[in-house]
């Protein structure tokens, strides 16, 4: 009995789509960097753990909504969504590798003891975006819900 090997062609991101996502990722990282340069000493103050905890808690849904919105806007599902998540975080991770290594220079408004909090927050944000690329939450679709009603 002969068996055939079949491969299912996967449709990855186009070069232009990858460039757009890289640009978006870089833009998001730069805007976040400017925000932390301006208000970082207020929101990542180690002497105020309640505010720091709130920032960490708010980061997860904020990054999820941002990532899911980008995936939906660009029409990414399945493998393309996972690939888009990876491409989206790469520029920020590269920029933030330098900004955390040069923490005192880039963020002179923050105390040095906030560097660990900053790094942890970055890891949380990037992990959330990556997980959002792999896990698509079922959001209510009005058209589907209305069609299901008798």
Short mmCIF file of the C-alpha atoms (twelve columns), coordinates in Angstrom:
data_MODEL
# 
_entry.id   MODEL 
# 
loop_
_atom_site.group_PDB 
_atom_site.id 
_atom_site.type_symbol 
_atom_site.label_atom_id 
_atom_site.label_alt_id 
_atom_site.label_comp_id 
_atom_site.label_asym_id 
_atom_site.label_seq_id 
_atom_site.Cartn_x 
_atom_site.Cartn_y 
_atom_site.Cartn_z 
_atom_site.pdbx_PDB_model_num 
ATOM 1   C CA . UNK A 1   0.000   0.000  0.000  1 
ATOM 2   C CA . UNK A 2   1.492   3.298  -1.096 1 
ATOM 3   C CA . UNK A 3   1.129   6.407  0.953  1 
ATOM 4   C CA . UNK A 4   1.622   9.950  -0.170 1 
ATOM 5   C CA . UNK A 5   3.159   12.711 1.770  1 
ATOM 6   C CA . UNK A 6   1.182   15.908 1.587  1 
ATOM 7   C CA . UNK A 7   2.191   19.257 2.868  1 
ATOM 8   C CA . UNK A 8   -0.222  22.053 3.397  1 
ATOM 9   C CA . UNK A 9   1.167   25.295 2.076  1 
ATOM 10  C CA . UNK A 10  1.242   27.995 4.709  1 
ATOM 11  C CA . UNK A 11  0.636   31.581 3.885  1 
ATOM 12  C CA . UNK A 12  3.097   33.709 5.791  1 
ATOM 13  C CA . UNK A 13  3.366   37.440 6.016  1 
ATOM 14  C CA . UNK A 14  4.327   39.310 2.890  1 
ATOM 15  C CA . UNK A 15  7.468   41.412 2.895  1 
ATOM 16  C CA . UNK A 16  5.407   44.613 2.919  1 
ATOM 17  C CA . UNK A 17  3.272   43.376 5.807  1 
ATOM 18  C CA . UNK A 18  6.369   42.432 7.768  1 
ATOM 19  C CA . UNK A 19  7.830   45.893 7.160  1 
ATOM 20  C CA . UNK A 20  4.596   47.513 8.324  1 
ATOM 21  C CA . UNK A 21  4.552   45.423 11.520 1 
ATOM 22  C CA . UNK A 22  8.228   46.153 12.163 1 
ATOM 23  C CA . UNK A 23  7.460   49.857 11.778 1 
ATOM 24  C CA . UNK A 24  4.489   49.611 14.113 1 
ATOM 25  C CA . UNK A 25  6.551   47.732 16.683 1 
ATOM 26  C CA . UNK A 26  9.313   50.321 16.495 1 
ATOM 27  C CA . UNK A 27  6.806   53.168 16.773 1 
ATOM 28  C CA . UNK A 28  5.134   51.606 19.805 1 
ATOM 29  C CA . UNK A 29  8.518   51.069 21.488 1 
ATOM 30  C CA . UNK A 30  9.630   54.640 20.819 1 
ATOM 31  C CA . UNK A 31  6.368   56.144 22.076 1 
ATOM 32  C CA . UNK A 32  6.540   53.979 25.200 1 
ATOM 33  C CA . UNK A 33  10.148  55.049 25.709 1 
ATOM 34  C CA . UNK A 34  9.197   58.712 25.539 1 
ATOM 35  C CA . UNK A 35  6.304   58.132 27.933 1 
ATOM 36  C CA . UNK A 36  8.603   56.476 30.469 1 
ATOM 37  C CA . UNK A 37  11.195  59.205 29.962 1 
ATOM 38  C CA . UNK A 38  8.534   61.741 30.962 1 
ATOM 39  C CA . UNK A 39  6.476   59.946 33.647 1 
ATOM 40  C CA . UNK A 40  8.557   56.888 34.526 1 
ATOM 41  C CA . UNK A 41  9.591   58.255 37.895 1 
ATOM 42  C CA . UNK A 42  5.919   58.484 38.899 1 
ATOM 43  C CA . UNK A 43  4.723   55.065 37.726 1 
ATOM 44  C CA . UNK A 44  7.797   52.923 38.490 1 
ATOM 45  C CA . UNK A 45  8.759   54.334 41.866 1 
ATOM 46  C CA . UNK A 46  9.987   51.433 44.044 1 
ATOM 47  C CA . UNK A 47  8.860   53.323 47.156 1 
ATOM 48  C CA . UNK A 48  5.257   53.202 45.911 1 
ATOM 49  C CA . UNK A 49  4.486   49.503 45.343 1 
ATOM 50  C CA . UNK A 50  0.733   50.049 44.921 1 
ATOM 51  C CA . UNK A 51  1.270   52.235 41.848 1 
ATOM 52  C CA . UNK A 52  3.858   49.830 40.451 1 
ATOM 53  C CA . UNK A 53  1.487   46.897 40.941 1 
ATOM 54  C CA . UNK A 54  -1.305  48.816 39.220 1 
ATOM 55  C CA . UNK A 55  0.959   49.550 36.248 1 
ATOM 56  C CA . UNK A 56  1.825   45.848 35.946 1 
ATOM 57  C CA . UNK A 57  -1.841  44.836 36.187 1 
ATOM 58  C CA . UNK A 58  -2.957  47.400 33.592 1 
ATOM 59  C CA . UNK A 59  -0.146  46.449 31.202 1 
ATOM 60  C CA . UNK A 60  -1.530  42.986 30.422 1 
ATOM 61  C CA . UNK A 61  -4.979  43.988 29.134 1 
ATOM 62  C CA . UNK A 62  -3.598  47.126 27.477 1 
ATOM 63  C CA . UNK A 63  -0.996  45.174 25.489 1 
ATOM 64  C CA . UNK A 64  -3.521  42.442 24.694 1 
ATOM 65  C CA . UNK A 65  -6.025  44.943 23.316 1 
ATOM 66  C CA . UNK A 66  -3.302  46.724 21.345 1 
ATOM 67  C CA . UNK A 67  -1.967  43.501 19.826 1 
ATOM 68  C CA . UNK A 68  -5.394  41.991 19.121 1 
ATOM 69  C CA . UNK A 69  -6.482  45.262 17.545 1 
ATOM 70  C CA . UNK A 70  -3.482  45.256 15.233 1 
ATOM 71  C CA . UNK A 71  -4.056  41.599 14.307 1 
ATOM 72  C CA . UNK A 72  -7.726  42.236 13.608 1 
ATOM 73  C CA . UNK A 73  -6.998  45.439 11.655 1 
ATOM 74  C CA . UNK A 74  -4.498  43.617 9.470  1 
ATOM 75  C CA . UNK A 75  -6.674  40.485 9.160  1 
ATOM 76  C CA . UNK A 76  -4.179  38.081 10.743 1 
ATOM 77  C CA . UNK A 77  -5.412  34.694 11.901 1 
ATOM 78  C CA . UNK A 78  -3.754  31.355 12.596 1 
ATOM 79  C CA . UNK A 79  -0.108  31.102 11.649 1 
ATOM 80  C CA . UNK A 80  0.003   34.618 10.232 1 
ATOM 81  C CA . UNK A 81  -1.178  35.942 13.602 1 
ATOM 82  C CA . UNK A 82  1.620   34.124 15.418 1 
ATOM 83  C CA . UNK A 83  4.172   35.350 12.925 1 
ATOM 84  C CA . UNK A 84  2.805   38.890 13.192 1 
ATOM 85  C CA . UNK A 85  3.173   38.797 16.984 1 
ATOM 86  C CA . UNK A 86  6.835   37.848 16.702 1 
ATOM 87  C CA . UNK A 87  7.558   40.470 14.069 1 
ATOM 88  C CA . UNK A 88  5.697   43.106 16.087 1 
ATOM 89  C CA . UNK A 89  7.828   42.646 19.230 1 
ATOM 90  C CA . UNK A 90  11.282  42.347 17.648 1 
ATOM 91  C CA . UNK A 91  12.007  46.067 17.099 1 
ATOM 92  C CA . UNK A 92  10.933  46.988 20.612 1 
ATOM 93  C CA . UNK A 93  12.985  44.219 22.127 1 
ATOM 94  C CA . UNK A 94  16.069  45.429 20.258 1 
ATOM 95  C CA . UNK A 95  15.501  49.066 21.251 1 
ATOM 96  C CA . UNK A 96  14.760  48.112 24.845 1 
ATOM 97  C CA . UNK A 97  17.874  45.937 25.077 1 
ATOM 98  C CA . UNK A 98  19.858  49.137 24.569 1 
ATOM 99  C CA . UNK A 99  17.608  51.318 26.731 1 
ATOM 100 C CA . UNK A 100 17.836  48.953 29.700 1 
ATOM 101 C CA . UNK A 101 21.605  48.535 29.313 1 
ATOM 102 C CA . UNK A 102 21.912  52.330 29.327 1 
ATOM 103 C CA . UNK A 103 19.125  52.818 31.877 1 
ATOM 104 C CA . UNK A 104 20.722  55.735 33.757 1 
ATOM 105 C CA . UNK A 105 21.474  57.598 30.536 1 
ATOM 106 C CA . UNK A 106 18.126  57.004 28.796 1 
ATOM 107 C CA . UNK A 107 15.961  57.402 31.906 1 
ATOM 108 C CA . UNK A 108 17.757  59.851 34.212 1 
ATOM 109 C CA . UNK A 109 14.412  60.751 35.797 1 
ATOM 110 C CA . UNK A 110 14.073  57.272 37.333 1 
ATOM 111 C CA . UNK A 111 16.038  55.927 40.270 1 
ATOM 112 C CA . UNK A 112 18.458  53.120 39.408 1 
ATOM 113 C CA . UNK A 113 16.534  50.744 41.668 1 
ATOM 114 C CA . UNK A 114 13.612  51.037 39.207 1 
ATOM 115 C CA . UNK A 115 15.657  49.383 36.439 1 
ATOM 116 C CA . UNK A 116 14.545  45.896 37.474 1 
ATOM 117 C CA . UNK A 117 10.907  46.984 37.562 1 
ATOM 118 C CA . UNK A 118 11.293  48.552 34.127 1 
ATOM 119 C CA . UNK A 119 12.865  45.392 32.689 1 
ATOM 120 C CA . UNK A 120 10.166  43.228 34.243 1 
ATOM 121 C CA . UNK A 121 7.455   45.458 32.819 1 
ATOM 122 C CA . UNK A 122 8.998   45.230 29.359 1 
ATOM 123 C CA . UNK A 123 9.143   41.438 29.557 1 
ATOM 124 C CA . UNK A 124 5.519   41.323 30.682 1 
ATOM 125 C CA . UNK A 125 4.421   43.583 27.823 1 
ATOM 126 C CA . UNK A 126 6.281   41.601 25.157 1 
ATOM 127 C CA . UNK A 127 5.125   38.253 26.553 1 
ATOM 128 C CA . UNK A 128 1.533   39.483 26.509 1 
ATOM 129 C CA . UNK A 129 1.803   40.460 22.849 1 
ATOM 130 C CA . UNK A 130 3.338   37.090 21.971 1 
ATOM 131 C CA . UNK A 131 0.652   35.154 23.857 1 
ATOM 132 C CA . UNK A 132 -2.019  37.277 22.157 1 
ATOM 133 C CA . UNK A 133 -0.583  36.064 18.860 1 
ATOM 134 C CA . UNK A 134 -1.111  32.452 19.881 1 
ATOM 135 C CA . UNK A 135 -4.381  32.729 21.797 1 
ATOM 136 C CA . UNK A 136 -7.329  34.335 20.090 1 
ATOM 137 C CA . UNK A 137 -9.996  35.179 22.646 1 
ATOM 138 C CA . UNK A 138 -13.542 34.734 21.381 1 
ATOM 139 C CA . UNK A 139 -14.947 38.227 21.382 1 
ATOM 140 C CA . UNK A 140 -18.647 38.772 20.893 1 
ATOM 141 C CA . UNK A 141 -19.556 39.278 17.281 1 
ATOM 142 C CA . UNK A 142 -22.883 41.038 16.936 1 
ATOM 143 C CA . UNK A 143 -23.636 39.584 13.526 1 
ATOM 144 C CA . UNK A 144 -23.011 36.028 14.741 1 
ATOM 145 C CA . UNK A 145 -24.987 36.574 17.953 1 
ATOM 146 C CA . UNK A 146 -27.921 38.132 16.098 1 
ATOM 147 C CA . UNK A 147 -27.976 35.295 13.556 1 
ATOM 148 C CA . UNK A 148 -28.044 32.728 16.385 1 
ATOM 149 C CA . UNK A 149 -31.117 34.284 17.999 1 
ATOM 150 C CA . UNK A 150 -34.471 32.825 16.824 1 
# 
